[in-house]
PDB file of C-alpha atoms and ligand atoms in Angstrom:
ATOM      1  CA  MET A 138       9.721 -13.182 -51.966  1.00 97.00           C
ATOM      2  CA  GLN A 139      12.091 -10.300 -52.569  1.00 98.00           C
ATOM      3  CA  LEU A 140      15.377 -10.313 -54.451  1.00 98.00           C
ATOM      4  CA  LEU A 141      18.722  -9.551 -52.855  1.00 99.00           C
ATOM      5  CA  ASN A 142      19.897  -7.696 -55.951  1.00 98.00           C
ATOM      6  CA  GLY A 143      23.681  -7.835 -56.136  1.00 98.00           C
ATOM      7  CA  ASN A 144      23.768  -6.006 -59.475  1.00 98.00           C
ATOM      8  CA  GLU A 145      21.968  -3.021 -57.985  1.00 98.00           C
ATOM      9  CA  VAL A 146      23.838  -2.897 -54.671  1.00 98.00           C
ATOM     10  CA  SER A 147      27.256  -3.394 -56.275  1.00 98.00           C
ATOM     11  CA  LYS A 148      26.478  -0.550 -58.691  1.00 98.00           C
ATOM     12  CA  GLN A 149      25.854   1.795 -55.773  1.00 98.00           C
ATOM     13  CA  ILE A 150      29.061   0.707 -54.040  1.00 98.00           C
ATOM     14  CA  ARG A 151      31.099   1.114 -57.237  1.00 98.00           C
ATOM     15  CA  SER A 152      29.813   4.654 -57.480  1.00 98.00           C
ATOM     16  CA  THR A 153      31.049   5.438 -53.936  1.00 98.00           C
ATOM     17  CA  ILE A 154      34.417   3.858 -54.808  1.00 98.00           C
ATOM     18  CA  ARG A 155      34.717   6.129 -57.857  1.00 98.00           C
ATOM     19  CA  THR A 156      34.107   9.138 -55.608  1.00 98.00           C
ATOM     20  CA  GLU A 157      36.864   7.968 -53.239  1.00 98.00           C
ATOM     21  CA  VAL A 158      39.276   7.563 -56.167  1.00 98.00           C
ATOM     22  CA  GLU A 159      38.500  11.123 -57.257  1.00 98.00           C
ATOM     23  CA  LYS A 160      39.303  12.301 -53.719  1.00 97.00           C
ATOM     24  CA  LEU A 161      42.685  10.554 -53.856  1.00 97.00           C
ATOM     25  CA  THR A 162      43.451  12.192 -57.191  1.00 97.00           C
ATOM     26  CA  GLN A 163      42.345  15.609 -55.934  1.00 97.00           C
ATOM     27  CA  ASN A 164      44.729  15.228 -52.972  1.00 95.00           C
ATOM     28  CA  GLY A 165      47.568  14.561 -55.398  1.00 96.00           C
ATOM     29  CA  GLN A 166      47.700  10.880 -54.478  1.00 97.00           C
ATOM     30  CA  ARG A 167      47.923   7.825 -56.722  1.00 97.00           C
ATOM     31  CA  VAL A 168      44.874   5.854 -57.839  1.00 98.00           C
ATOM     32  CA  PRO A 169      44.687   2.346 -56.301  1.00 98.00           C
ATOM     33  CA  HIS A 170      46.710  -0.261 -58.188  1.00 98.00           C
ATOM     34  CA  LEU A 171      45.860  -3.986 -58.167  1.00 98.00           C
ATOM     35  CA  ALA A 172      48.234  -6.631 -59.499  1.00 98.00           C
ATOM     36  CA  ALA A 173      46.890 -10.061 -60.447  1.00 98.00           C
ATOM     37  CA  ILE A 174      49.075 -13.052 -61.197  1.00 98.00           C
ATOM     38  CA  LEU A 175      47.583 -15.713 -63.444  1.00 98.00           C
ATOM     39  CA  VAL A 176      49.464 -18.976 -63.839  1.00 98.00           C
ATOM     40  CA  GLY A 177      48.486 -21.176 -66.790  1.00 98.00           C
ATOM     41  CA  GLU A 178      45.526 -21.218 -69.132  1.00 95.00           C
ATOM     42  CA  ASP A 179      42.529 -22.289 -66.994  1.00 94.00           C
ATOM     43  CA  GLY A 180      39.441 -20.955 -68.790  1.00 90.00           C
ATOM     44  CA  ALA A 181      37.464 -19.857 -65.731  1.00 89.00           C
ATOM     45  CA  SER A 182      40.536 -18.227 -64.144  1.00 95.00           C
ATOM     46  CA  GLN A 183      41.243 -16.258 -67.323  1.00 96.00           C
ATOM     47  CA  THR A 184      37.648 -15.006 -67.326  1.00 93.00           C
ATOM     48  CA  TYR A 185      37.834 -14.026 -63.634  1.00 95.00           C
ATOM     49  CA  VAL A 186      41.131 -12.165 -63.990  1.00 98.00           C
ATOM     50  CA  ALA A 187      39.901 -10.319 -67.085  1.00 97.00           C
ATOM     51  CA  ALA A 188      36.752  -9.346 -65.156  1.00 97.00           C
ATOM     52  CA  LYS A 189      38.834  -8.060 -62.232  1.00 98.00           C
ATOM     53  CA  ALA A 190      40.943  -5.888 -64.568  1.00 98.00           C
ATOM     54  CA  LYS A 191      37.776  -4.541 -66.217  1.00 98.00           C
ATOM     55  CA  ASP A 192      36.228  -3.788 -62.800  1.00 98.00           C
ATOM     56  CA  CYS A 193      39.375  -1.868 -61.819  1.00 98.00           C
ATOM     57  CA  ALA A 194      39.256   0.235 -64.993  1.00 98.00           C
ATOM     58  CA  GLU A 195      35.576   1.044 -64.413  1.00 98.00           C
ATOM     59  CA  VAL A 196      36.195   2.596 -60.998  1.00 98.00           C
ATOM     60  CA  GLY A 197      39.406   4.346 -62.041  1.00 98.00           C
ATOM     61  CA  PHE A 198      41.940   1.926 -60.536  1.00 98.00           C
ATOM     62  CA  GLU A 199      45.096   0.887 -62.270  1.00 98.00           C
ATOM     63  CA  SER A 200      45.627  -2.846 -62.731  1.00 98.00           C
ATOM     64  CA  THR A 201      48.433  -5.073 -63.930  1.00 98.00           C
ATOM     65  CA  VAL A 202      47.895  -8.666 -64.985  1.00 98.00           C
ATOM     66  CA  ILE A 203      50.988 -10.854 -64.904  1.00 98.00           C
ATOM     67  CA  ARG A 204      50.483 -13.983 -67.009  1.00 98.00           C
ATOM     68  CA  LEU A 205      52.885 -16.791 -66.255  1.00 98.00           C
ATOM     69  CA  ASP A 206      53.388 -20.087 -68.041  1.00 98.00           C
ATOM     70  CA  ALA A 207      51.769 -23.143 -66.418  1.00 98.00           C
ATOM     71  CA  GLY A 208      55.221 -24.719 -66.213  1.00 98.00           C
ATOM     72  CA  ILE A 209      56.768 -21.918 -64.123  1.00 98.00           C
ATOM     73  CA  SER A 210      58.598 -23.154 -61.027  1.00 98.00           C
ATOM     74  CA  GLU A 211      57.344 -22.342 -57.542  1.00 98.00           C
ATOM     75  CA  GLN A 212      60.575 -20.444 -56.934  1.00 98.00           C
ATOM     76  CA  GLU A 213      60.057 -18.229 -59.993  1.00 98.00           C
ATOM     77  CA  LEU A 214      56.502 -17.491 -58.885  1.00 98.00           C
ATOM     78  CA  LEU A 215      57.690 -16.627 -55.365  1.00 98.00           C
ATOM     79  CA  ALA A 216      60.286 -14.279 -56.876  1.00 98.00           C
ATOM     80  CA  GLN A 217      57.531 -12.450 -58.801  1.00 98.00           C
ATOM     81  CA  ILE A 218      55.498 -12.118 -55.599  1.00 98.00           C
ATOM     82  CA  GLU A 219      58.507 -10.816 -53.688  1.00 98.00           C
ATOM     83  CA  SER A 220      59.126  -8.192 -56.340  1.00 98.00           C
ATOM     84  CA  ILE A 221      55.501  -6.963 -56.105  1.00 98.00           C
ATOM     85  CA  ASN A 222      55.632  -7.048 -52.295  1.00 98.00           C
ATOM     86  CA  HIS A 223      58.435  -4.487 -52.526  1.00 98.00           C
ATOM     87  CA  ASN A 224      56.925  -2.378 -55.288  1.00 98.00           C
ATOM     88  CA  PRO A 225      55.618   0.795 -53.601  1.00 97.00           C
ATOM     89  CA  LEU A 226      53.403   1.580 -56.616  1.00 98.00           C
ATOM     90  CA  ILE A 227      51.278  -1.567 -56.183  1.00 98.00           C
ATOM     91  CA  ASP A 228      48.695  -1.615 -53.368  1.00 98.00           C
ATOM     92  CA  GLY A 229      47.066  -5.019 -53.731  1.00 98.00           C
ATOM     93  CA  LEU A 230      48.232  -8.407 -55.031  1.00 99.00           C
ATOM     94  CA  ILE A 231      46.192 -11.475 -55.843  1.00 98.00           C
ATOM     95  CA  VAL A 232      47.377 -14.803 -57.208  1.00 98.00           C
ATOM     96  CA  GLN A 233      44.459 -16.387 -59.012  1.00 98.00           C
ATOM     97  CA  LEU A 234      43.613 -19.883 -57.754  1.00 97.00           C
ATOM     98  CA  PRO A 235      43.714 -22.763 -58.503  1.00 96.00           C
ATOM     99  CA  LEU A 236      47.444 -23.068 -59.171  1.00 98.00           C
ATOM    100  CA  PRO A 237      49.051 -25.943 -61.138  1.00 98.00           C
ATOM    101  CA  SER A 238      49.538 -29.008 -58.921  1.00 97.00           C
ATOM    102  CA  HIS A 239      53.358 -28.700 -58.715  1.00 98.00           C
ATOM    103  CA  ILE A 240      52.965 -25.373 -56.892  1.00 98.00           C
ATOM    104  CA  ASN A 241      52.071 -25.311 -53.196  1.00 98.00           C
ATOM    105  CA  THR A 242      49.098 -22.978 -52.745  1.00 98.00           C
ATOM    106  CA  GLN A 243      49.783 -22.445 -49.027  1.00 98.00           C
ATOM    107  CA  THR A 244      53.404 -21.424 -49.671  1.00 98.00           C
ATOM    108  CA  VAL A 245      52.256 -18.949 -52.309  1.00 98.00           C
ATOM    109  CA  THR A 246      49.431 -17.531 -50.166  1.00 98.00           C
ATOM    110  CA  GLN A 247      51.831 -16.960 -47.293  1.00 98.00           C
ATOM    111  CA  ALA A 248      54.462 -15.335 -49.525  1.00 99.00           C
ATOM    112  CA  ILE A 249      52.156 -12.403 -50.290  1.00 99.00           C
ATOM    113  CA  ASP A 250      52.745  -9.426 -47.973  1.00 98.00           C
ATOM    114  CA  TRP A 251      49.598  -9.553 -45.818  1.00 98.00           C
ATOM    115  CA  ARG A 252      49.344  -5.766 -46.081  1.00 98.00           C
ATOM    116  CA  LYS A 253      48.797  -6.234 -49.844  1.00 98.00           C
ATOM    117  CA  ASP A 254      46.690  -9.404 -49.483  1.00 98.00           C
ATOM    118  CA  VAL A 255      43.414  -7.985 -50.816  1.00 98.00           C
ATOM    119  CA  ASP A 256      42.063 -11.551 -51.225  1.00 98.00           C
ATOM    120  CA  GLY A 257      42.268 -11.934 -47.434  1.00 98.00           C
ATOM    121  CA  PHE A 258      43.749 -15.438 -47.785  1.00 98.00           C
ATOM    122  CA  HIS A 259      46.978 -14.904 -45.775  1.00 98.00           C
ATOM    123  CA  PRO A 260      46.888 -16.548 -42.301  1.00 98.00           C
ATOM    124  CA  MET A 261      47.521 -13.113 -40.753  1.00 98.00           C
ATOM    125  CA  ASN A 262      44.323 -11.728 -42.285  1.00 98.00           C
ATOM    126  CA  VAL A 263      42.426 -14.943 -41.483  1.00 98.00           C
ATOM    127  CA  GLY A 264      43.513 -14.634 -37.833  1.00 98.00           C
ATOM    128  CA  LEU A 265      42.593 -10.949 -37.647  1.00 98.00           C
ATOM    129  CA  MET A 266      39.197 -11.756 -39.160  1.00 98.00           C
ATOM    130  CA  PHE A 267      38.460 -14.485 -36.613  1.00 97.00           C
ATOM    131  CA  LYS A 268      39.291 -12.025 -33.833  1.00 98.00           C
ATOM    132  CA  GLY A 269      37.023  -9.393 -35.400  1.00 97.00           C
ATOM    133  CA  LEU A 270      39.955  -7.015 -35.928  1.00 98.00           C
ATOM    134  CA  PRO A 271      40.525  -4.755 -38.958  1.00 97.00           C
ATOM    135  CA  CYS A 272      41.792  -6.866 -41.877  1.00 98.00           C
ATOM    136  CA  TYR A 273      41.214  -7.676 -45.510  1.00 98.00           C
ATOM    137  CA  LEU A 274      38.115  -9.873 -45.608  1.00 98.00           C
ATOM    138  CA  PRO A 275      37.818 -12.484 -48.359  1.00 98.00           C
ATOM    139  CA  ALA A 276      35.720 -10.937 -51.103  1.00 98.00           C
ATOM    140  CA  THR A 277      32.800 -13.374 -51.272  1.00 98.00           C
ATOM    141  CA  PRO A 278      31.860 -13.539 -47.570  1.00 98.00           C
ATOM    142  CA  MET A 279      32.403  -9.784 -47.382  1.00 98.00           C
ATOM    143  CA  GLY A 280      30.091  -9.294 -50.374  1.00 98.00           C
ATOM    144  CA  VAL A 281      27.403 -11.456 -48.745  1.00 99.00           C
ATOM    145  CA  VAL A 282      27.582  -9.420 -45.525  1.00 98.00           C
ATOM    146  CA  LEU A 283      27.359  -6.139 -47.477  1.00 98.00           C
ATOM    147  CA  LEU A 284      24.321  -7.465 -49.336  1.00 98.00           C
ATOM    148  CA  LEU A 285      22.549  -8.529 -46.117  1.00 99.00           C
ATOM    149  CA  GLU A 286      23.401  -5.178 -44.518  1.00 98.00           C
ATOM    150  CA  HIS A 287      22.093  -3.228 -47.497  1.00 98.00           C
ATOM    151  CA  TYR A 288      18.685  -4.913 -47.199  1.00 98.00           C
ATOM    152  CA  GLN A 289      18.798  -4.599 -43.397  1.00 98.00           C
ATOM    153  CA  ILE A 290      18.417  -8.351 -42.907  1.00 98.00           C
ATOM    154  CA  ASP A 291      18.636  -8.799 -39.153  1.00 98.00           C
ATOM    155  CA  CYS A 292      20.977 -11.667 -38.244  1.00 98.00           C
ATOM    156  CA  THR A 293      20.881 -11.318 -34.446  1.00 98.00           C
ATOM    157  CA  GLY A 294      19.797 -14.561 -32.804  1.00 98.00           C
ATOM    158  CA  LYS A 295      18.886 -16.091 -36.162  1.00 98.00           C
ATOM    159  CA  HIS A 296      19.950 -19.608 -37.032  1.00 99.00           C
ATOM    160  CA  CYS A 297      22.331 -19.277 -39.978  1.00 99.00           C
ATOM    161  CA  VAL A 298      23.294 -22.494 -41.739  1.00 99.00           C
ATOM    162  CA  VAL A 299      26.362 -22.234 -43.951  1.00 99.00           C
ATOM    163  CA  VAL A 300      26.525 -25.137 -46.385  1.00 98.00           C
ATOM    164  CA  GLY A 301      30.166 -25.716 -47.360  1.00 98.00           C
ATOM    165  CA  ARG A 302      33.406 -25.381 -45.389  1.00 98.00           C
ATOM    166  CA  SER A 303      35.943 -24.055 -47.886  1.00 97.00           C
ATOM    167  CA  ASP A 304      38.750 -21.744 -46.760  1.00 97.00           C
ATOM    168  CA  ILE A 305      37.552 -19.120 -49.246  1.00 96.00           C
ATOM    169  CA  VAL A 306      33.823 -19.066 -48.445  1.00 98.00           C
ATOM    170  CA  GLY A 307      32.345 -21.464 -45.866  1.00 98.00           C
ATOM    171  CA  LYS A 308      34.793 -20.990 -42.990  1.00 98.00           C
ATOM    172  CA  PRO A 309      35.114 -17.186 -43.193  1.00 98.00           C
ATOM    173  CA  MET A 310      31.376 -16.842 -43.850  1.00 98.00           C
ATOM    174  CA  SER A 311      30.616 -18.670 -40.601  1.00 98.00           C
ATOM    175  CA  ALA A 312      32.973 -16.359 -38.663  1.00 98.00           C
ATOM    176  CA  LEU A 313      31.372 -13.225 -40.121  1.00 98.00           C
ATOM    177  CA  MET A 314      27.838 -14.424 -39.385  1.00 98.00           C
ATOM    178  CA  LEU A 315      28.907 -15.178 -35.822  1.00 98.00           C
ATOM    179  CA  GLN A 316      30.158 -11.604 -35.556  1.00 98.00           C
ATOM    180  CA  LYS A 317      26.708 -10.496 -36.698  1.00 98.00           C
ATOM    181  CA  ASN A 318      25.296 -12.358 -33.692  1.00 98.00           C
ATOM    182  CA  ALA A 319      23.750 -15.217 -35.649  1.00 99.00           C
ATOM    183  CA  THR A 320      23.716 -18.748 -34.243  1.00 99.00           C
ATOM    184  CA  VAL A 321      25.852 -20.472 -36.828  1.00 99.00           C
ATOM    185  CA  THR A 322      25.934 -24.072 -38.046  1.00 99.00           C
ATOM    186  CA  VAL A 323      28.382 -25.182 -40.739  1.00 98.00           C
ATOM    187  CA  CYS A 324      27.273 -28.192 -42.809  1.00 98.00           C
ATOM    188  CA  HIS A 325      29.439 -30.214 -45.168  1.00 98.00           C
ATOM    189  CA  SER A 326      29.600 -33.485 -47.066  1.00 97.00           C
ATOM    190  CA  LYS A 327      29.944 -35.520 -43.831  1.00 98.00           C
ATOM    191  CA  THR A 328      27.065 -33.831 -41.969  1.00 98.00           C
ATOM    192  CA  GLN A 329      24.367 -36.224 -40.762  1.00 98.00           C
ATOM    193  CA  ASN A 330      20.729 -35.324 -41.465  1.00 98.00           C
ATOM    194  CA  ILE A 331      21.942 -32.391 -43.525  1.00 98.00           C
ATOM    195  CA  GLU A 332      18.517 -31.717 -45.041  1.00 98.00           C
ATOM    196  CA  ALA A 333      16.905 -31.388 -41.604  1.00 98.00           C
ATOM    197  CA  VAL A 334      19.693 -29.062 -40.443  1.00 98.00           C
ATOM    198  CA  ILE A 335      19.273 -26.808 -43.474  1.00 99.00           C
ATOM    199  CA  ARG A 336      15.491 -26.885 -42.986  1.00 98.00           C
ATOM    200  CA  SER A 337      15.950 -25.457 -39.484  1.00 98.00           C
ATOM    201  CA  ALA A 338      17.761 -22.370 -40.826  1.00 99.00           C
ATOM    202  CA  ASP A 339      16.421 -18.821 -40.785  1.00 99.00           C
ATOM    203  CA  ILE A 340      19.293 -17.886 -43.106  1.00 99.00           C
ATOM    204  CA  VAL A 341      20.799 -20.406 -45.546  1.00 99.00           C
ATOM    205  CA  ILE A 342      24.134 -19.599 -47.191  1.00 99.00           C
ATOM    206  CA  ALA A 343      24.836 -22.209 -49.859  1.00 98.00           C
ATOM    207  CA  ALA A 344      28.464 -22.576 -50.981  1.00 98.00           C
ATOM    208  CA  VAL A 345      28.868 -26.184 -52.078  1.00 97.00           C
ATOM    209  CA  GLY A 346      29.382 -25.883 -55.831  1.00 96.00           C
ATOM    210  CA  ILE A 347      26.711 -28.479 -56.670  1.00 97.00           C
ATOM    211  CA  PRO A 348      24.162 -27.055 -59.127  1.00 97.00           C
ATOM    212  CA  GLU A 349      20.639 -26.841 -57.683  1.00 98.00           C
ATOM    213  CA  TYR A 350      21.615 -28.785 -54.553  1.00 98.00           C
ATOM    214  CA  ILE A 351      19.180 -26.868 -52.333  1.00 98.00           C
ATOM    215  CA  LYS A 352      15.634 -28.051 -53.070  1.00 98.00           C
ATOM    216  CA  PRO A 353      12.373 -26.554 -51.744  1.00 98.00           C
ATOM    217  CA  ASN A 354      11.881 -29.367 -49.189  1.00 98.00           C
ATOM    218  CA  MET A 355      15.161 -28.257 -47.543  1.00 98.00           C
ATOM    219  CA  VAL A 356      14.111 -24.654 -46.925  1.00 98.00           C
ATOM    220  CA  LYS A 357      11.922 -23.322 -44.118  1.00 98.00           C
ATOM    221  CA  GLN A 358       9.017 -21.060 -45.091  1.00 98.00           C
ATOM    222  CA  GLY A 359      10.148 -17.425 -44.903  1.00 98.00           C
ATOM    223  CA  ALA A 360      13.902 -18.170 -44.795  1.00 99.00           C
ATOM    224  CA  VAL A 361      16.552 -15.917 -46.319  1.00 99.00           C
ATOM    225  CA  VAL A 362      18.543 -17.832 -48.965  1.00 99.00           C
ATOM    226  CA  VAL A 363      21.947 -16.694 -50.226  1.00 99.00           C
ATOM    227  CA  ASP A 364      23.343 -18.649 -53.175  1.00 98.00           C
ATOM    228  CA  VAL A 365      27.126 -18.435 -53.496  1.00 98.00           C
ATOM    229  CA  GLY A 366      27.389 -21.208 -56.101  1.00 97.00           C
ATOM    230  CA  ILE A 367      28.316 -20.571 -59.697  1.00 93.00           C
ATOM    231  CA  THR A 368      28.932 -23.747 -61.666  1.00 93.00           C
ATOM    232  CA  ARG A 369      29.353 -23.828 -65.413  1.00 90.00           C
ATOM    233  CA  VAL A 370      26.828 -26.305 -66.815  1.00 93.00           C
ATOM    234  CA  ALA A 371      27.087 -27.329 -70.484  1.00 94.00           C
ATOM    235  CA  ASP A 372      24.326 -25.767 -72.588  1.00 95.00           C
ATOM    236  CA  ALA A 373      24.466 -26.119 -76.367  1.00 95.00           C
ATOM    237  CA  THR A 374      21.914 -23.298 -76.805  1.00 95.00           C
ATOM    238  CA  ALA A 375      24.145 -20.752 -75.041  1.00 94.00           C
ATOM    239  CA  LYS A 376      26.680 -18.767 -77.104  1.00 93.00           C
ATOM    240  CA  SER A 377      29.511 -19.639 -74.681  1.00 90.00           C
ATOM    241  CA  GLY A 378      28.481 -23.316 -74.631  1.00 93.00           C
ATOM    242  CA  PHE A 379      27.647 -23.184 -70.906  1.00 92.00           C
ATOM    243  CA  ARG A 380      25.218 -21.640 -68.457  1.00 91.00           C
ATOM    244  CA  LEU A 381      25.878 -20.531 -64.876  1.00 92.00           C
ATOM    245  CA  LYS A 382      23.929 -22.450 -62.249  1.00 96.00           C
ATOM    246  CA  GLY A 383      23.710 -21.705 -58.561  1.00 98.00           C
ATOM    247  CA  ASP A 384      23.614 -24.116 -55.620  1.00 98.00           C
ATOM    248  CA  VAL A 385      19.885 -23.393 -55.210  1.00 98.00           C
ATOM    249  CA  ALA A 386      17.018 -24.609 -57.412  1.00 98.00           C
ATOM    250  CA  PHE A 387      15.895 -20.994 -57.765  1.00 98.00           C
ATOM    251  CA  GLU A 388      12.345 -21.185 -59.133  1.00 98.00           C
ATOM    252  CA  PRO A 389      10.813 -23.662 -56.659  1.00 98.00           C
ATOM    253  CA  VAL A 390      12.868 -22.487 -53.655  1.00 98.00           C
ATOM    254  CA  ALA A 391      12.227 -18.762 -54.223  1.00 98.00           C
ATOM    255  CA  GLN A 392       8.499 -19.190 -53.530  1.00 98.00           C
ATOM    256  CA  GLN A 393       9.246 -20.237 -49.954  1.00 97.00           C
ATOM    257  CA  THR A 394      11.745 -17.546 -49.085  1.00 98.00           C
ATOM    258  CA  SER A 395      11.417 -14.035 -47.713  1.00 98.00           C
ATOM    259  CA  TRP A 396      14.605 -12.980 -49.532  1.00 99.00           C
ATOM    260  CA  ILE A 397      16.781 -14.775 -52.083  1.00 99.00           C
ATOM    261  CA  THR A 398      19.789 -13.997 -54.292  1.00 98.00           C
ATOM    262  CA  PRO A 399      19.491 -14.711 -58.024  1.00 98.00           C
ATOM    263  CA  VAL A 400      22.300 -16.380 -60.015  1.00 97.00           C
ATOM    264  CA  PRO A 401      23.679 -14.523 -61.850  1.00 95.00           C
ATOM    265  CA  GLY A 402      23.228 -11.049 -60.353  1.00 97.00           C
ATOM    266  CA  GLY A 403      23.351 -11.941 -56.656  1.00 98.00           C
ATOM    267  CA  VAL A 404      26.573 -12.767 -54.828  1.00 98.00           C
ATOM    268  CA  GLY A 405      28.841 -12.656 -57.936  1.00 97.00           C
ATOM    269  CA  PRO A 406      28.853  -8.871 -58.425  1.00 98.00           C
ATOM    270  CA  MET A 407      29.162  -8.404 -54.649  1.00 98.00           C
ATOM    271  CA  THR A 408      32.333 -10.535 -54.643  1.00 98.00           C
ATOM    272  CA  ARG A 409      33.776  -8.370 -57.393  1.00 98.00           C
ATOM    273  CA  VAL A 410      33.025  -5.199 -55.461  1.00 98.00           C
ATOM    274  CA  GLY A 411      34.548  -6.748 -52.309  1.00 98.00           C
ATOM    275  CA  LEU A 412      37.917  -6.976 -54.024  1.00 98.00           C
ATOM    276  CA  LEU A 413      37.623  -3.362 -55.179  1.00 98.00           C
ATOM    277  CA  LEU A 414      36.822  -2.186 -51.634  1.00 98.00           C
ATOM    278  CA  ASN A 415      39.862  -4.032 -50.270  1.00 98.00           C
ATOM    279  CA  THR A 416      42.101  -2.548 -52.965  1.00 98.00           C
ATOM    280  CA  LEU A 417      40.804   0.961 -52.242  1.00 98.00           C
ATOM    281  CA  ARG A 418      41.507   0.459 -48.542  1.00 98.00           C
ATOM    282  CA  ALA A 419      44.987  -0.852 -49.293  1.00 98.00           C
ATOM    283  CA  ALA A 420      45.762   2.230 -51.368  1.00 98.00           C
ATOM    284  CA  GLN A 421      44.405   4.585 -48.718  1.00 97.00           C
ATOM    285  CA  GLN A 422      46.432   2.867 -45.993  1.00 95.00           C
ATOM    286  CA  HIS A 423      49.671   2.676 -47.966  1.00 92.00           C
ATOM    287  CA  GLN A 424      49.502   6.320 -48.973  1.00 90.00           C
ATOM    288  CA  ASN A 425      48.575   7.570 -45.520  1.00 83.00           C
ATOM    289  CA  LYS A 426      51.542   5.644 -44.115  1.00 76.00           C
ATOM    290  CA  ALA A 427      53.825   7.033 -46.824  1.00 70.00           C
ATOM    291  CA  ALA A 428      52.687  10.580 -45.949  1.00 63.00           C
ATOM    292  CA  HIS A 429      53.585  10.207 -42.271  1.00 56.00           C
TER     293      HIS A 429
HETATM  294  N1  LIG B 604      39.747 -18.478 -57.386  1.00 58.13           N
HETATM  295  C1  LIG B 604      38.424 -18.532 -57.124  1.00 58.13           C
HETATM  296  N2  LIG B 604      38.061 -17.498 -56.352  1.00 58.13           N
HETATM  297  C2  LIG B 604      39.172 -16.773 -56.127  1.00 58.13           C
HETATM  298  C3  LIG B 604      39.437 -15.582 -55.415  1.00 58.13           C
HETATM  299  O1  LIG B 604      38.567 -14.975 -54.787  1.00 58.13           O
HETATM  300  N3  LIG B 604      40.714 -15.155 -55.420  1.00 58.13           N
HETATM  301  C4  LIG B 604      41.691 -15.804 -56.065  1.00 58.13           C
HETATM  302  N4  LIG B 604      42.929 -15.316 -56.009  1.00 58.13           N
HETATM  303  N5  LIG B 604      41.491 -16.916 -56.748  1.00 58.13           N
HETATM  304  C5  LIG B 604      40.234 -17.397 -56.778  1.00 58.13           C
END
């Protein structure tokens, strides 16, 4: 068993991003600027947004976090988005999800200018992705693909089973694996004989959000296992009061795999670098357009 080391690979990619930022600066251009809107006080969302701002600072990007009260109206939120859409000094915009229940997530996602949609959630980017055209890919599936590519995991003709069908991970992941010439199956909570389906996979991508869902009896000998799950599980011995658990029972499953991602240190850091890559691309595209 070998580790798909997201910490290591993301470190290398961050270093290439820093070099690209230096090039922009040397050409007299702006550094990339990411804006993140956070509505309300959700603990996990606050942690994620803070991490995104820190990641930006580390590679030399500018970032702006806009914190809005949980009670803000949808209209007020849309007005904020519109203002950023028209701000030529901001390259990328994300609205951290989930949003409070009185706000329609689809309306908000579609209000973001798709040319600044570095989350890749806008239907325009989703459509471009499904057609295999240049677009902003959602960060997690993009990070998984970059990780597989780094370790030269050959996907051609392999049976890839994606477990989970979310808009953010499962669905786009299946499209990207199809583009890599895998034979793709998407499993979900209604799938019959799900264990047998997963057991037939050469590549398992688990994105269900159920801690340690994937057990050793569900994994074929020699399979590649990618664990997208990160669930906070209460742990009184941890300083934060919780521990992060993946969708895969790592210790017993790892023994059967050829390659596996750890949690933490696997997909998580690759997701973070995916957002940075999209923001860099947004900045490069906006500034090239502005120059012409
Ligand atoms: N909530 C959980 N994951 C994400 C993400 O990738 N982007 C945004 N905007 N919100 C999220």
